[in-house]
Amino acid sequence: MSVPSGKAWTFGDEINSDVMAPGIYFKESMDVMASHCLEAVNPEFAPNVQPGDIVVAGRNFGVGSAREQAALSFLHLKVGAILAKSYARIYYRNTLNFGVPALIFPKADEINAGDQVTVDPIAGVVENVTTGNSYKVSPIPEHLMEMIGDGGLMPHLKKKIDAGELKTGAAPK
Amino acid sequence: MGNTLIQKIMARASGRDSVAPGEIVTCAVDLAMILDSGGPRKIWPRLDQLGVGVYDKDKVVVVADHFVPAADPQSAAILKLTRDFVKKFDIKHFYDMEGICHVLMAENGHLQPGMFCTGGDSHSTMGGAFGCYMAGFGAIEMTGVVITGEIWSVVPETIKVDWSGAFGPGVTAKDIMLFLARELGMENAFKAIEFGGKSIRNMSMMERMVLTNMAAELGAETGLVAPDEITLQAIRDGGTEPAADALEWRSDDDATFCADHAFNSSTLAPQVAAPHRPSNSGAAQDFEKDHIKVDQAYIGACVGAKLTDLHMVASVLRGRQVKSGTRLMVAPSSKKIMREAAADGTLATITEAGGLILPSGCGACAGLGAGIIAEGEVCISSTNRNFQGRMGSNKAFVYLGSPYTVAAAAVAGEIVDPRNMLS
Ligand code: SF4
């Protein structure tokens, strides 16, 4: 698994799923949806975020709805990793299922917008290249490591189905 | 040492004698509810891509409720795809424009104490009112569930919340939840909330469902109410015979809870949550001095437009009129509720007062359908969350209140304590 590295985009506490994926764009394509990701909080984010950039946030990141578009938008924008003080349950599960590494990072306040940050989700190491600080954090939970290593739930299921390790319903005729 | 209700459910679902909080278990899923919003349109392409089908066509329940009735070409296409999926995969239980999913699970006898259920919507927690595990998951995970019939979960700790005492007039389960969002906060991920105490035991099933629905606002895995005779009657009313062991699904007396709260219902006042979060709440009477003018009063959603809710609205509106300059919209939670409210005169009371009846569906609750609001507008709503941008413009302001409080605001044209209108 790669070690994401990029510019930090910082957000506060309780960034909710309705601002990550606004309901009024629900019926649109993921391209359109992702282009509005977080615009109510920071309209500069979606148009300017670069592949590999790191989202840094406060408490209860992703609070709210089950909408997978909230997590998918970050994958779509090619965000490298997410570091938040804590996560809302469904958002956390969604984002890992899409293979976007999300780590619990209590020291989010020590990263400033624009800092260059490197994240090793397997080792549980966050490096702020700009300030020179390095942090040891809890890595991705062990039971999810294989799935994330496979690139998310879909590639993981495919691997297991191809290997005959998974009992599934049969495709309809 | 005893077990909590959720431990017992997850032990059964994972085929173990017992499980402890913090353990990660894989559970067999008894019911997988998927919706037009994040269901077939997200899941079907993934099934095709993997070349597989659904694990059990009797256990996958499909509901079309978020985009109904279609108001634009995209919605119509999503609904058609949902219907095609049901045909293609020979799904047994499909509710097409019958109402909002969480209410339909209850109305149609799908839930039994002890079951392990999943739904593709965060307020799936509502089902926990039946003493089962029911929690919300994103479409990506529901894809996995629909294929394999299994899901992993961390066994949650349980927060016990007891309410005793008699509610004053105009105070409801909704007020409990707006109060708890403030008291317990919105960050209780991977914890379950079990509601108990005498006030809860005296509540109807529809009121209990408000508690478990809004356990989602507290960030919980789910909310639960241990079953009793009221639960069994609700299951029968849904056309299902309760399982023989139904009443055995409860936390042991010596179970360990991570927190234990006890509140007195008699001192609780009607609550209002200010923009933009449910925890931003306080007593309705404290809002009066600010004279917050309301453009729209909305009665809707799974949580806030059940028959009991519509009765609350009618009790405020009887003999009164919606204030000129304020619009009242009412979207009953299901067709059955619409029918019952028509039969008992409730809808007539609402329309005579100047209210507009909308179709049963998610509608404006999540900004998907009729009743969304414009930049700068203020809405007070019986729905469950008021995040920025949820109900239309991200520059609009949504307040939350009980159906009494929303109806009272419709009459006054501003936010007031509804108790003054309950004579
Ligand atoms: S009514 Fe609102 S809260 Fe309920 S399921 Fe629909 S969108 Fe979700």
Coordinates of C-alpha atoms in Angstrom, one line a residue, chain B residues 273-277 280 287 386 396-400:
Chain B
A273 CA -32.7 22.9 18.3
A274 CA -31.2 26.0 16.5
P275 CA -29.2 25.8 13.3
H276 CA -27.1 23.9 12.4
R277 CA -27.0 21.0 14.7
N280 CA -27.8 23.2 19.7
F287 CA -36.5 31.3 22.0
N386 CA -30.7 20.4 10.7
A396 CA -31.0 28.6 4.9
F397 CA -31.8 28.1 8.7
V398 CA -33.5 25.1 10.0
Y399 CA -34.8 24.7 13.6
L400 CA -36.0 21.4 15.0

